[in-house]
Amino acid sequence: MKTRCCVAGFVAGLAAALVLPAAGQVELQLELPLASFNIVVTAGVAAIPVPLTGRPGDPKEGGKVVAGRRLGNCLSCHEIDALREEEFHGDVGPSLDGVAGRWDTGTLRMIIVNAKKVFGEETVMPAFYRVDGLNRVRPEFLGKPILTAQQVEDVVAFLATLK
């Protein structure tokens, strides 16, 4: 029992060290395990009404995740006028302009976590906070979500500004 406690403490310390980089270093994020959440279905639409973290989302950071080609990469499929300075907006998915008027934050959170729960199995939008039931995952990414729980909240906060 004591060994598990020490191992858990070591893992937590390691995770903290990886998430809090020294100046000039690249940030590496480790999140163990995924935050738990409840899905609520109202009128046939799934939502996650409660945030995944205890810290509110930051719209500015969410905009960085949305535009980041190595993070959310949302612009590869969607157009967003608020990010017009970014190059190469996609047209595979719908424009995200006005998305906050179409979906509440709980539904936006569900779409980011696992869009199939809202749009059905046919959607090509990836699940950004899921690690099971995925196809063709490269070995180095097995068991890792695309985004952290806080990044999901930041993206939701950004999308909530798009009215």
PDB file of C-alpha atoms in Angstrom:
ATOM      1  CA  MET A   1       0.000   0.000   0.000  1.00  0.00           C
ATOM      2  CA  LYS A   2       2.789   2.404   0.893  1.00  0.00           C
ATOM      3  CA  THR A   3       4.561   1.564  -2.357  1.00  0.00           C
ATOM      4  CA  ARG A   4       1.474   2.479  -4.389  1.00  0.00           C
ATOM      5  CA  CYS A   5       1.257   5.807  -2.560  1.00  0.00           C
ATOM      6  CA  CYS A   6       4.894   6.557  -3.345  1.00  0.00           C
ATOM      7  CA  VAL A   7       4.472   5.505  -6.971  1.00  0.00           C
ATOM      8  CA  ALA A   8       1.324   7.626  -7.284  1.00  0.00           C
ATOM      9  CA  GLY A   9       3.185  10.574  -5.747  1.00  0.00           C
ATOM     10  CA  PHE A  10       6.074  10.062  -8.158  1.00  0.00           C
ATOM     11  CA  VAL A  11       3.715   9.937 -11.154  1.00  0.00           C
ATOM     12  CA  ALA A  12       1.898  13.077  -9.955  1.00  0.00           C
ATOM     13  CA  GLY A  13       5.211  14.868  -9.478  1.00  0.00           C
ATOM     14  CA  LEU A  14       6.422  13.750 -12.874  1.00  0.00           C
ATOM     15  CA  ALA A  15       3.187  14.957 -14.471  1.00  0.00           C
ATOM     16  CA  ALA A  16       3.547  18.341 -12.755  1.00  0.00           C
ATOM     17  CA  ALA A  17       7.138  18.634 -13.927  1.00  0.00           C
ATOM     18  CA  LEU A  18       6.135  17.871 -17.487  1.00  0.00           C
ATOM     19  CA  VAL A  19       3.229  20.328 -17.478  1.00  0.00           C
ATOM     20  CA  LEU A  20       5.183  23.225 -15.942  1.00  0.00           C
ATOM     21  CA  PRO A  21       8.155  23.830 -18.268  1.00  0.00           C
ATOM     22  CA  ALA A  22      11.175  25.954 -17.385  1.00  0.00           C
ATOM     23  CA  ALA A  23      11.618  29.178 -19.365  1.00  0.00           C
ATOM     24  CA  GLY A  24      12.499  28.513 -22.994  1.00  0.00           C
ATOM     25  CA  GLN A  25      11.494  24.858 -22.909  1.00  0.00           C
ATOM     26  CA  VAL A  26       8.740  23.179 -24.899  1.00  0.00           C
ATOM     27  CA  GLU A  27       5.611  22.308 -22.918  1.00  0.00           C
ATOM     28  CA  LEU A  28       4.851  18.601 -22.728  1.00  0.00           C
ATOM     29  CA  GLN A  29       1.517  17.686 -21.213  1.00  0.00           C
ATOM     30  CA  LEU A  30       0.633  14.476 -19.452  1.00  0.00           C
ATOM     31  CA  GLU A  31      -2.844  13.873 -18.152  1.00  0.00           C
ATOM     32  CA  LEU A  32      -3.603  10.790 -16.101  1.00  0.00           C
ATOM     33  CA  PRO A  33      -6.389   9.664 -16.220  1.00  0.00           C
ATOM     34  CA  LEU A  34      -9.066  11.405 -18.275  1.00  0.00           C
ATOM     35  CA  ALA A  35     -11.409  13.573 -16.221  1.00  0.00           C
ATOM     36  CA  SER A  36     -14.726  11.903 -15.547  1.00  0.00           C
ATOM     37  CA  PHE A  37     -17.876  13.529 -16.886  1.00  0.00           C
ATOM     38  CA  ASN A  38     -21.580  12.858 -17.238  1.00  0.00           C
ATOM     39  CA  ILE A  39     -23.375  13.030 -20.561  1.00  0.00           C
ATOM     40  CA  VAL A  40     -26.906  14.424 -20.457  1.00  0.00           C
ATOM     41  CA  VAL A  41     -29.247  13.912 -23.414  1.00  0.00           C
ATOM     42  CA  THR A  42     -32.008  16.480 -23.861  1.00  0.00           C
ATOM     43  CA  ALA A  43     -34.365  16.346 -26.848  1.00  0.00           C
ATOM     44  CA  GLY A  44     -32.015  13.829 -28.471  1.00  0.00           C
ATOM     45  CA  VAL A  45     -28.908  16.037 -28.184  1.00  0.00           C
ATOM     46  CA  ALA A  46     -25.991  14.923 -26.000  1.00  0.00           C
ATOM     47  CA  ALA A  47     -24.165  17.437 -23.825  1.00  0.00           C
ATOM     48  CA  ILE A  48     -21.596  17.587 -21.039  1.00  0.00           C
ATOM     49  CA  PRO A  49     -23.065  20.395 -18.921  1.00  0.00           C
ATOM     50  CA  VAL A  50     -20.361  20.451 -16.217  1.00  0.00           C
ATOM     51  CA  PRO A  51     -16.804  21.610 -17.110  1.00  0.00           C
ATOM     52  CA  LEU A  52     -14.078  18.961 -17.167  1.00  0.00           C
ATOM     53  CA  THR A  53     -11.847  21.041 -14.888  1.00  0.00           C
ATOM     54  CA  GLY A  54     -12.179  23.229 -11.822  1.00  0.00           C
ATOM     55  CA  ARG A  55     -10.619  26.149 -13.686  1.00  0.00           C
ATOM     56  CA  PRO A  56     -12.666  28.197 -16.164  1.00  0.00           C
ATOM     57  CA  GLY A  57     -11.710  28.089 -19.808  1.00  0.00           C
ATOM     58  CA  ASP A  58      -9.608  30.929 -21.230  1.00  0.00           C
ATOM     59  CA  PRO A  59     -10.937  32.127 -24.618  1.00  0.00           C
ATOM     60  CA  LYS A  60      -7.527  33.516 -25.631  1.00  0.00           C
ATOM     61  CA  GLU A  61      -5.832  30.167 -24.968  1.00  0.00           C
ATOM     62  CA  GLY A  62      -8.734  28.411 -26.687  1.00  0.00           C
ATOM     63  CA  GLY A  63      -8.141  30.493 -29.807  1.00  0.00           C
ATOM     64  CA  LYS A  64      -4.522  29.321 -29.804  1.00  0.00           C
ATOM     65  CA  VAL A  65      -5.635  25.682 -29.537  1.00  0.00           C
ATOM     66  CA  VAL A  66      -8.189  26.131 -32.339  1.00  0.00           C
ATOM     67  CA  ALA A  67      -5.591  27.742 -34.630  1.00  0.00           C
ATOM     68  CA  GLY A  68      -2.692  25.498 -33.567  1.00  0.00           C
ATOM     69  CA  ARG A  69      -1.829  23.046 -36.325  1.00  0.00           C
ATOM     70  CA  ARG A  70      -0.337  20.668 -33.722  1.00  0.00           C
ATOM     71  CA  LEU A  71      -3.235  21.025 -31.280  1.00  0.00           C
ATOM     72  CA  GLY A  72      -6.887  21.385 -32.267  1.00  0.00           C
ATOM     73  CA  ASN A  73      -6.150  22.139 -35.916  1.00  0.00           C
ATOM     74  CA  CYS A  74      -9.795  23.218 -36.235  1.00  0.00           C
ATOM     75  CA  LEU A  75      -8.981  25.505 -39.165  1.00  0.00           C
ATOM     76  CA  SER A  76      -8.083  22.527 -41.322  1.00  0.00           C
ATOM     77  CA  CYS A  77     -11.830  21.835 -41.589  1.00  0.00           C
ATOM     78  CA  HIS A  78     -13.601  24.991 -40.390  1.00  0.00           C
ATOM     79  CA  GLU A  79     -13.626  28.666 -41.294  1.00  0.00           C
ATOM     80  CA  ILE A  80     -13.612  31.235 -38.476  1.00  0.00           C
ATOM     81  CA  ASP A  81     -13.717  34.957 -39.266  1.00  0.00           C
ATOM     82  CA  ALA A  82     -12.327  35.836 -35.808  1.00  0.00           C
ATOM     83  CA  LEU A  83      -9.124  34.010 -36.847  1.00  0.00           C
ATOM     84  CA  ARG A  84      -8.947  35.455 -40.362  1.00  0.00           C
ATOM     85  CA  GLU A  85      -5.254  36.353 -39.830  1.00  0.00           C
ATOM     86  CA  GLU A  86      -4.516  32.611 -39.795  1.00  0.00           C
ATOM     87  CA  GLU A  87      -3.977  30.944 -43.155  1.00  0.00           C
ATOM     88  CA  PHE A  88      -5.712  27.993 -44.773  1.00  0.00           C
ATOM     89  CA  HIS A  89      -9.236  27.847 -43.375  1.00  0.00           C
ATOM     90  CA  GLY A  90     -11.042  24.682 -44.382  1.00  0.00           C
ATOM     91  CA  ASP A  91     -14.458  24.095 -45.869  1.00  0.00           C
ATOM     92  CA  VAL A  92     -15.022  20.442 -44.969  1.00  0.00           C
ATOM     93  CA  GLY A  93     -16.926  21.352 -41.809  1.00  0.00           C
ATOM     94  CA  PRO A  94     -19.346  24.221 -41.318  1.00  0.00           C
ATOM     95  CA  SER A  95     -18.165  27.746 -40.541  1.00  0.00           C
ATOM     96  CA  LEU A  96     -17.831  28.206 -36.798  1.00  0.00           C
ATOM     97  CA  ASP A  97     -19.007  31.811 -37.010  1.00  0.00           C
ATOM     98  CA  GLY A  98     -22.106  32.077 -34.835  1.00  0.00           C
ATOM     99  CA  VAL A  99     -21.563  28.639 -33.257  1.00  0.00           C
ATOM    100  CA  ALA A 100     -22.357  30.038 -29.784  1.00  0.00           C
ATOM    101  CA  GLY A 101     -25.812  30.934 -31.057  1.00  0.00           C
ATOM    102  CA  ARG A 102     -26.389  27.402 -32.354  1.00  0.00           C
ATOM    103  CA  TRP A 103     -25.122  25.336 -29.396  1.00  0.00           C
ATOM    104  CA  ASP A 104     -24.920  25.861 -25.634  1.00  0.00           C
ATOM    105  CA  THR A 105     -21.594  25.334 -23.855  1.00  0.00           C
ATOM    106  CA  GLY A 106     -22.535  21.824 -22.707  1.00  0.00           C
ATOM    107  CA  THR A 107     -23.177  20.736 -26.278  1.00  0.00           C
ATOM    108  CA  LEU A 108     -20.034  22.497 -27.534  1.00  0.00           C
ATOM    109  CA  ARG A 109     -18.080  20.578 -24.879  1.00  0.00           C
ATOM    110  CA  MET A 110     -19.632  17.297 -26.042  1.00  0.00           C
ATOM    111  CA  ILE A 111     -18.788  18.100 -29.679  1.00  0.00           C
ATOM    112  CA  ILE A 112     -15.144  18.694 -28.755  1.00  0.00           C
ATOM    113  CA  VAL A 113     -14.922  15.634 -26.499  1.00  0.00           C
ATOM    114  CA  ASN A 114     -16.656  13.258 -28.939  1.00  0.00           C
ATOM    115  CA  ALA A 115     -18.587  14.737 -31.870  1.00  0.00           C
ATOM    116  CA  LYS A 116     -20.093  11.346 -32.742  1.00  0.00           C
ATOM    117  CA  LYS A 117     -22.361  11.676 -29.679  1.00  0.00           C
ATOM    118  CA  VAL A 118     -23.948  14.776 -31.271  1.00  0.00           C
ATOM    119  CA  PHE A 119     -23.609  14.282 -35.036  1.00  0.00           C
ATOM    120  CA  GLY A 120     -23.628  10.480 -35.288  1.00  0.00           C
ATOM    121  CA  GLU A 121     -21.116   7.883 -36.394  1.00  0.00           C
ATOM    122  CA  GLU A 122     -20.865   9.334 -39.902  1.00  0.00           C
ATOM    123  CA  THR A 123     -19.120  12.555 -38.810  1.00  0.00           C
ATOM    124  CA  VAL A 124     -15.460  12.900 -39.739  1.00  0.00           C
ATOM    125  CA  MET A 125     -14.776  15.238 -36.825  1.00  0.00           C
ATOM    126  CA  PRO A 126     -12.301  13.606 -34.444  1.00  0.00           C
ATOM    127  CA  ALA A 127     -12.873  13.011 -30.754  1.00  0.00           C
ATOM    128  CA  PHE A 128     -10.460  15.375 -29.015  1.00  0.00           C
ATOM    129  CA  TYR A 129     -10.848  13.951 -25.505  1.00  0.00           C
ATOM    130  CA  ARG A 130     -11.251  10.236 -25.927  1.00  0.00           C
ATOM    131  CA  VAL A 131      -8.805   7.337 -25.826  1.00  0.00           C
ATOM    132  CA  ASP A 132     -10.926   4.237 -26.435  1.00  0.00           C
ATOM    133  CA  GLY A 133     -12.727   2.906 -29.488  1.00  0.00           C
ATOM    134  CA  LEU A 134     -10.508   4.829 -31.906  1.00  0.00           C
ATOM    135  CA  ASN A 135      -9.170   3.568 -35.230  1.00  0.00           C
ATOM    136  CA  ARG A 136      -5.705   3.777 -36.736  1.00  0.00           C
ATOM    137  CA  VAL A 137      -3.980   5.435 -33.770  1.00  0.00           C
ATOM    138  CA  ARG A 138      -0.202   5.611 -34.030  1.00  0.00           C
ATOM    139  CA  PRO A 139       1.460   3.640 -31.214  1.00  0.00           C
ATOM    140  CA  GLU A 140       3.010   6.708 -29.573  1.00  0.00           C
ATOM    141  CA  PHE A 141      -0.463   8.266 -29.205  1.00  0.00           C
ATOM    142  CA  LEU A 142      -2.294   5.233 -27.785  1.00  0.00           C
ATOM    143  CA  GLY A 143      -4.065   6.102 -24.541  1.00  0.00           C
ATOM    144  CA  LYS A 144      -3.521   9.856 -25.005  1.00  0.00           C
ATOM    145  CA  PRO A 145      -6.277  12.329 -25.861  1.00  0.00           C
ATOM    146  CA  ILE A 146      -5.599  14.963 -28.530  1.00  0.00           C
ATOM    147  CA  LEU A 147      -6.374  17.742 -26.033  1.00  0.00           C
ATOM    148  CA  THR A 148      -6.139  17.986 -22.259  1.00  0.00           C
ATOM    149  CA  ALA A 149      -9.250  18.663 -20.184  1.00  0.00           C
ATOM    150  CA  GLN A 150      -8.142  22.292 -19.728  1.00  0.00           C
ATOM    151  CA  GLN A 151      -7.581  22.723 -23.453  1.00  0.00           C
ATOM    152  CA  VAL A 152     -11.116  21.426 -24.053  1.00  0.00           C
ATOM    153  CA  GLU A 153     -12.419  24.058 -21.620  1.00  0.00           C
ATOM    154  CA  ASP A 154     -10.319  26.760 -23.292  1.00  0.00           C
ATOM    155  CA  VAL A 155     -11.717  25.815 -26.722  1.00  0.00           C
ATOM    156  CA  VAL A 156     -15.279  25.850 -25.357  1.00  0.00           C
ATOM    157  CA  ALA A 157     -14.632  29.321 -23.876  1.00  0.00           C
ATOM    158  CA  PHE A 158     -13.319  30.530 -27.257  1.00  0.00           C
ATOM    159  CA  LEU A 159     -16.236  29.048 -29.189  1.00  0.00           C
ATOM    160  CA  ALA A 160     -18.658  30.676 -26.723  1.00  0.00           C
ATOM    161  CA  THR A 161     -17.384  34.066 -27.949  1.00  0.00           C
ATOM    162  CA  LEU A 162     -18.422  33.294 -31.542  1.00  0.00           C
ATOM    163  CA  LYS A 163     -21.974  34.638 -31.471  1.00  0.00           C
TER     164      LYS A 163
END
